[in-house]
Short mmCIF file of C-alpha atoms and ligand atoms in Angstrom, two decimals:
data_model
loop_
_atom_site.label_atom_id
_atom_site.label_comp_id
_atom_site.label_asym_id
_atom_site.label_seq_id
_atom_site.Cartn_x
_atom_site.Cartn_y
_atom_site.Cartn_z
CA UNK A 7 0.18 0.08 -0.33
CA UNK A 8 1.49 3.84 -0.59
CA UNK A 9 1.81 6.22 1.09
CA UNK A 10 0.91 8.44 -2.39
CA UNK A 11 -1.80 8.77 -4.48
CA UNK A 12 -2.16 6.49 -7.15
CA UNK A 13 -2.81 9.44 -9.80
CA UNK A 14 0.69 11.60 -9.10
CA UNK A 15 2.42 10.80 -12.38
CA UNK A 16 -0.77 10.35 -14.29
CA UNK A 17 -0.12 11.13 -17.88
CA UNK A 18 3.83 11.14 -17.47
CA UNK A 19 6.29 8.90 -18.75
CA UNK A 20 9.18 7.68 -17.10
CA UNK A 21 12.39 5.91 -18.35
CA UNK A 22 14.27 4.04 -16.04
CA UNK A 23 18.19 2.67 -17.27
CA UNK A 24 18.88 -0.74 -15.43
CA UNK A 25 14.93 -0.91 -15.01
CA UNK A 26 14.36 -4.84 -15.58
CA UNK A 27 15.76 -6.41 -12.10
CA UNK A 28 16.37 -4.72 -8.86
CA UNK A 29 16.09 -1.63 -7.95
CA UNK A 30 15.17 -0.54 -11.69
CA UNK A 31 12.54 -2.05 -12.17
CA UNK A 32 10.71 -1.69 -8.89
CA UNK A 33 11.55 1.71 -9.33
CA UNK A 34 9.69 0.73 -12.30
CA UNK A 35 6.88 -0.26 -10.57
CA UNK A 36 6.31 2.11 -8.20
CA UNK A 37 6.15 4.87 -10.69
CA UNK A 38 4.01 2.80 -12.99
CA UNK A 39 1.80 1.99 -10.27
CA UNK A 40 1.07 6.18 -9.44
CA UNK A 41 0.41 6.31 -13.38
CA UNK A 42 3.59 6.83 -15.46
CA UNK A 43 3.72 5.23 -18.62
CA UNK A 44 7.08 3.15 -18.95
CA UNK A 45 10.15 2.60 -20.83
CA UNK A 46 12.81 0.34 -19.61
CA UNK A 47 16.77 -0.66 -21.04
CA UNK A 48 19.32 -2.37 -20.30
CA UNK A 49 21.80 -4.76 -22.23
CA UNK A 50 20.12 -7.97 -21.78
CA UNK A 51 17.08 -8.72 -24.51
CA UNK A 52 15.90 -12.02 -21.74
CA UNK A 53 16.02 -9.47 -18.72
CA UNK A 54 13.89 -6.82 -20.45
CA UNK A 55 11.28 -9.52 -21.84
CA UNK A 56 11.31 -10.84 -18.41
CA UNK A 57 10.70 -7.28 -16.92
CA UNK A 58 7.41 -6.26 -19.38
CA UNK A 59 5.89 -9.52 -18.32
CA UNK A 60 6.02 -8.94 -14.89
CA UNK A 61 5.23 -5.61 -15.09
CA UNK A 62 2.22 -6.11 -17.71
CA UNK A 63 0.93 -8.56 -14.94
CA UNK A 64 0.35 -5.26 -12.91
CA UNK A 65 -1.19 -3.96 -15.55
CA UNK A 66 1.51 -1.43 -16.69
CA UNK A 67 2.08 -0.27 -19.80
CA UNK A 68 5.98 -1.01 -20.53
CA UNK A 69 7.97 -0.52 -23.43
CA UNK A 70 11.71 -1.29 -23.90
CA UNK A 71 15.05 -1.78 -26.04
CA UNK A 72 18.17 -2.97 -25.61
CA UNK A 73 20.86 -0.66 -25.14
CA UNK A 74 24.38 -0.23 -23.22
CA UNK A 75 24.11 2.96 -21.81
CA UNK A 76 28.19 3.25 -22.72
CA UNK A 77 27.31 3.87 -25.99
CA UNK A 78 26.32 7.10 -26.98
CA UNK A 79 24.63 5.55 -30.63
CA UNK A 80 22.46 3.75 -29.23
CA UNK A 81 21.64 5.81 -26.48
CA UNK A 82 20.75 8.19 -29.18
CA UNK A 83 19.29 6.31 -30.48
CA UNK A 84 16.52 4.26 -27.98
CA UNK A 85 16.32 8.15 -27.14
CA UNK A 86 14.81 8.61 -30.15
CA UNK A 87 12.32 5.07 -30.25
CA UNK A 88 10.91 6.82 -26.74
CA UNK A 89 10.07 10.12 -28.23
CA UNK A 90 8.22 8.12 -31.01
CA UNK A 91 6.38 5.65 -28.95
CA UNK A 92 4.96 7.26 -26.70
CA UNK A 93 5.45 10.62 -27.83
CA UNK A 94 7.19 12.47 -24.40
CA UNK A 95 9.74 12.43 -21.17
CA UNK A 96 9.08 13.15 -18.49
CA UNK A 97 10.91 11.17 -15.78
CA UNK A 98 14.74 10.21 -16.45
CA UNK A 99 15.96 8.06 -13.66
CA UNK A 100 20.12 7.28 -14.31
CA UNK A 101 19.90 3.72 -12.62
CA UNK A 102 21.52 1.05 -15.01
CA UNK A 103 24.91 0.51 -13.42
CA UNK A 104 27.75 -2.12 -13.14
CA UNK A 105 29.45 -3.19 -9.53
CA UNK A 106 31.42 -5.73 -8.48
CA UNK A 107 33.75 -5.06 -4.91
CA UNK A 108 37.35 -6.37 -5.30
CA UNK A 109 41.03 -4.08 -3.82
CA UNK A 110 41.96 -2.15 -6.08
CA UNK A 111 45.22 -4.38 -6.86
CA UNK A 112 43.33 -6.55 -7.98
CA UNK A 113 41.17 -4.67 -10.21
CA UNK A 114 43.12 -4.84 -14.27
CA UNK A 115 42.54 -0.79 -15.75
CA UNK A 116 40.35 -2.04 -18.45
CA UNK A 117 38.20 -3.39 -14.44
CA UNK A 118 38.00 -0.10 -13.73
CA UNK A 119 38.19 1.65 -16.84
CA UNK A 120 34.35 -0.82 -17.02
CA UNK A 121 32.68 0.85 -13.66
CA UNK A 122 33.41 4.29 -14.66
CA UNK A 123 31.93 4.36 -18.31
CA UNK A 124 29.64 2.42 -16.82
CA UNK A 125 28.65 3.83 -14.15
CA UNK A 126 29.34 8.04 -14.65
CA UNK A 127 29.90 8.16 -18.43
CA UNK A 128 26.40 6.00 -18.40
CA UNK A 129 24.72 8.58 -16.60
CA UNK A 130 26.15 11.65 -18.88
CA UNK A 131 24.93 9.75 -21.96
CA UNK A 132 21.49 9.37 -21.23
CA UNK A 133 21.40 13.03 -19.63
CA UNK A 134 22.49 14.28 -22.33
CA UNK A 135 20.54 12.76 -24.91
CA UNK A 136 17.22 12.42 -22.98
CA UNK A 137 18.29 16.92 -22.13
CA UNK A 138 18.76 17.26 -26.25
CA UNK A 139 15.86 15.14 -27.19
CA UNK A 140 13.82 15.67 -25.18
CA UNK A 141 13.94 17.74 -21.92
CA UNK A 142 15.43 21.26 -22.80
CA UNK A 143 12.06 21.77 -24.92
CA UNK A 144 9.85 20.52 -22.25
CA UNK A 145 11.02 19.99 -18.26
CA UNK A 146 10.89 17.33 -16.74
CA UNK A 147 12.57 15.28 -14.09
CA UNK A 148 16.23 13.34 -13.67
CA UNK A 149 17.32 11.03 -10.62
CA UNK A 150 21.09 9.64 -10.57
CA UNK A 151 21.29 6.63 -8.41
CA UNK A 152 24.15 6.85 -7.04
CA UNK A 153 26.02 5.04 -3.76
CA UNK A 154 26.33 6.85 -0.04
CA UNK A 155 30.39 7.61 0.00
CA UNK A 156 30.64 10.81 -0.53
CA UNK A 157 33.68 12.05 1.47
CA UNK A 158 34.61 8.49 1.92
CA UNK A 159 37.25 6.07 1.67
CA UNK A 160 35.69 2.76 -0.06
CA UNK A 161 37.22 -0.97 0.31
CA UNK A 162 36.74 -3.14 -1.79
CA UNK A 163 34.94 -0.05 -3.89
CA UNK A 164 37.32 2.30 -4.75
CA UNK A 165 36.19 2.76 -8.63
CA UNK A 166 32.87 2.61 -7.86
CA UNK A 167 33.61 5.19 -5.25
CA UNK A 168 34.96 6.78 -7.82
CA UNK A 169 32.48 6.85 -10.35
CA UNK A 170 29.65 7.33 -8.46
CA UNK A 171 31.50 10.30 -6.99
CA UNK A 172 31.59 11.54 -10.07
CA UNK A 173 27.61 11.04 -10.59
CA UNK A 174 26.85 13.20 -7.56
CA UNK A 175 29.26 15.99 -9.09
CA UNK A 176 27.20 15.76 -12.60
CA UNK A 177 23.64 15.46 -10.43
CA UNK A 178 24.78 19.04 -9.33
CA UNK A 179 26.68 20.10 -11.96
CA UNK A 180 23.00 19.23 -14.23
CA UNK A 181 20.28 21.34 -11.50
CA UNK A 182 22.65 24.47 -12.00
CA UNK A 183 22.43 24.05 -15.52
CA UNK A 184 19.49 22.64 -16.69
CA UNK A 185 17.51 24.50 -13.89
CA UNK A 186 15.80 27.38 -15.91
CA UNK A 187 14.51 24.77 -18.13
CA UNK A 188 12.57 23.65 -16.31
CA UNK A 189 14.38 20.35 -14.90
CA UNK A 190 15.04 19.47 -11.84
CA UNK A 191 18.20 16.72 -10.99
CA UNK A 192 18.51 14.81 -7.79
CA UNK A 193 20.25 11.54 -6.50
CA UNK A 194 19.69 8.07 -4.57
CA UNK A 195 22.12 6.41 -2.84
CA UNK A 196 20.97 3.74 -2.19
CA UNK A 197 22.52 2.09 1.03
CA UNK A 198 22.22 -2.16 2.08
CA UNK A 199 19.73 -2.73 0.02
CA UNK A 200 17.91 -6.75 -0.31
CA UNK A 201 17.28 -8.52 -3.19
CA UNK A 202 20.18 -6.59 -5.66
CA UNK A 203 22.64 -8.69 -7.96
CA UNK A 204 25.46 -6.02 -6.49
CA UNK A 205 24.44 -6.60 -2.70
CA UNK A 206 24.58 -10.43 -2.85
CA UNK A 207 27.99 -10.23 -4.49
CA UNK A 208 28.87 -7.48 -2.01
CA UNK A 209 27.97 -10.55 0.72
CA UNK A 210 29.50 -13.14 -0.77
CA UNK A 211 32.62 -11.17 -0.63
CA UNK A 212 32.70 -9.54 2.81
CA UNK A 213 31.53 -10.67 5.68
CA UNK A 214 29.63 -8.01 6.73
CA UNK A 215 26.60 -7.53 9.55
CA UNK A 216 23.36 -6.77 7.99
CA UNK A 217 21.05 -3.69 9.06
CA UNK A 218 23.93 -2.39 10.21
CA UNK A 219 22.46 0.68 10.46
CA UNK A 220 21.20 2.87 13.16
CA UNK A 221 17.66 2.16 11.97
CA UNK A 222 18.75 -2.21 12.44
CA UNK A 223 18.01 -3.20 8.81
CA UNK A 224 18.56 -3.75 5.57
CA UNK A 225 16.78 -1.65 2.99
CA UNK A 226 14.40 -2.64 1.11
CA UNK A 227 14.09 -1.93 -3.37
CA UNK A 228 10.85 -0.17 -2.60
CA UNK A 229 12.07 2.88 0.07
CA UNK A 230 14.65 3.56 -2.83
CA UNK A 231 11.80 3.55 -4.85
CA UNK A 232 9.65 5.72 -2.38
CA UNK A 233 12.45 8.43 -2.54
CA UNK A 234 12.58 8.20 -6.16
CA UNK A 235 9.07 8.75 -6.24
CA UNK A 236 9.25 11.69 -4.16
CA UNK A 237 11.65 13.12 -5.50
CA UNK A 238 10.04 12.97 -9.34
CA UNK A 239 6.44 14.11 -7.69
CA UNK A 240 5.21 18.23 -7.28
CA UNK A 241 5.54 17.78 -3.42
CA UNK A 242 9.38 17.54 -4.24
CA UNK A 243 9.51 20.76 -6.22
CA UNK A 244 11.83 23.28 -5.49
CA UNK A 245 14.13 20.37 -4.54
CA UNK A 246 16.85 20.25 -6.92
CA UNK A 247 20.70 19.01 -7.29
CA UNK A 248 20.62 17.36 -3.81
CA UNK A 249 21.57 13.61 -3.02
CA UNK A 250 19.69 11.48 -0.95
CA UNK A 251 20.90 8.69 0.91
CA UNK A 252 18.65 5.86 2.00
CA UNK A 253 20.61 4.08 4.17
CA UNK A 254 19.16 3.77 7.47
CA UNK A 255 21.60 6.31 8.66
CA UNK A 256 24.51 4.04 8.19
CA UNK A 257 26.66 6.61 5.99
CA UNK A 258 26.77 9.14 8.56
CA UNK A 259 27.36 6.89 12.11
CA UNK A 260 31.03 7.25 13.17
CA UNK A 261 31.39 3.99 15.26
CA UNK A 262 28.33 2.06 13.90
CA UNK A 263 28.77 0.26 17.26
CA UNK A 264 26.76 -2.78 17.36
CA UNK A 265 23.07 -2.29 19.76
CA UNK A 266 23.39 -2.97 23.29
CA UNK A 267 23.21 -6.13 24.73
CA UNK A 268 19.12 -6.38 26.53
N1 COA B 30 37.38 -8.57 -10.22
C1 COA B 30 38.36 -7.59 -10.71
N2 COA B 30 37.72 -7.81 -11.96
C2 COA B 30 36.56 -7.44 -12.45
C3 COA B 30 35.20 -8.61 -11.50
C4 COA B 30 35.63 -8.84 -10.40
N3 COA B 30 34.54 -9.36 -10.07
N4 COA B 30 34.32 -8.56 -12.74
C5 COA B 30 34.98 -7.90 -13.72
N5 COA B 30 35.83 -7.76 -13.94
C6 COA B 30 37.48 -6.93 -14.49
C7 COA B 30 36.68 -7.65 -15.98
O1 COA B 30 38.44 -9.04 -15.28
C8 COA B 30 37.05 -7.09 -17.09
O2 COA B 30 38.88 -6.67 -17.73
P1 COA B 30 39.91 -7.77 -17.97
O3 COA B 30 39.73 -7.91 -19.40
O4 COA B 30 40.95 -6.45 -18.26
O5 COA B 30 40.52 -8.65 -16.71
C9 COA B 30 36.24 -5.94 -16.84
O6 COA B 30 35.76 -5.93 -15.23
C10 COA B 30 35.59 -6.09 -17.92
O7 COA B 30 34.51 -7.15 -17.52
P2 COA B 30 33.67 -7.76 -18.18
O8 COA B 30 32.61 -8.91 -17.44
O9 COA B 30 34.06 -7.96 -19.93
O10 COA B 30 32.71 -6.11 -18.62
P3 COA B 30 30.81 -6.22 -19.05
O11 COA B 30 30.83 -5.03 -19.65
O12 COA B 30 30.94 -7.42 -19.86
O13 COA B 30 30.83 -6.00 -16.97
C11 COA B 30 30.33 -5.60 -15.24
C12 COA B 30 30.64 -5.32 -16.80
C13 COA B 30 30.86 -5.30 -13.78
C14 COA B 30 29.21 -4.37 -15.24
C15 COA B 30 29.85 -7.24 -15.10
O14 COA B 30 30.87 -7.75 -14.11
C16 COA B 30 28.34 -7.14 -14.76
O15 COA B 30 27.18 -7.26 -15.10
N6 COA B 30 28.22 -7.12 -13.33
C17 COA B 30 26.92 -7.00 -12.42
C18 COA B 30 25.82 -5.71 -12.61
C19 COA B 30 25.85 -5.18 -10.90
O16 COA B 30 26.21 -5.66 -10.22
N7 COA B 30 24.62 -4.22 -10.95
C20 COA B 30 24.91 -3.84 -10.08
C21 COA B 30 25.10 -2.27 -9.11
S1 COA B 30 24.81 -2.02 -7.75
#
């Protein structure tokens, strides 16, 4: 049961990159359940087809395209196809990302570059293409899915942290440059989130206590999707250029003490 009105995005079109799986699929579902027509893209046709079927079973309208966000020509083609199909674009969620936990000396030069290519340059590619193809003339909302690493050093995630902090910088620059066109740009930084491929890879690599944050539980995909929904809604109409950590206060908890014994 959502706390938001079911029609707050009625008449709008939302595009979620990486929308076929994990957090991206839940973001798409949540935006769709609040009235948006959906577009999703990913590298894998089979994942897209499975997601479209699942979302259609929920009564949601979904258009999809196979797209590697590292390739600007493919991205421009996807945006052109989307605009042709729906005739508009209102919400872009840059969710697609690559991640693997590895110490820096175990990452090849190509491995590091791959993450920067997907997470940072991919976000730039899609934002620029969406701006040029539609948003510049009509306004809209962009939400970049990032990570709650601001100001921190992060073991096993040097490549991801470097890319995502670039994404945060891009979020702020886009908000400043594009505000005059009626475009708001914000970031959502998920902490530990259950039921995600990235999370499972991390759990397999390190022995960390689940729910190790002041709220004492892992986040859910819906926790992340609800934050995105709020940010693209009129309720957030004067919020732009901000990065919202959705992590149960984990990123500001200096000592991370375990709960006291009862
Ligand atoms: N440890 C170290 N290096 C790794 C690695 C790991 N676990 N996984 C990938 N790499 C390196 C590869 O070795 C390769 O470099 P090399 O050719 O010099 O050896 C480089 O990264 C590119 O890997 P490749 O698999 O060829 O690239 P890709 O473009 O097909 O996909 C990822 C790269 C990261 C997207 C892929 O590993 C992936 O699908 N990850 C899952 C996505 C995910 O977890 N999303 C959740 C985001 S939070």
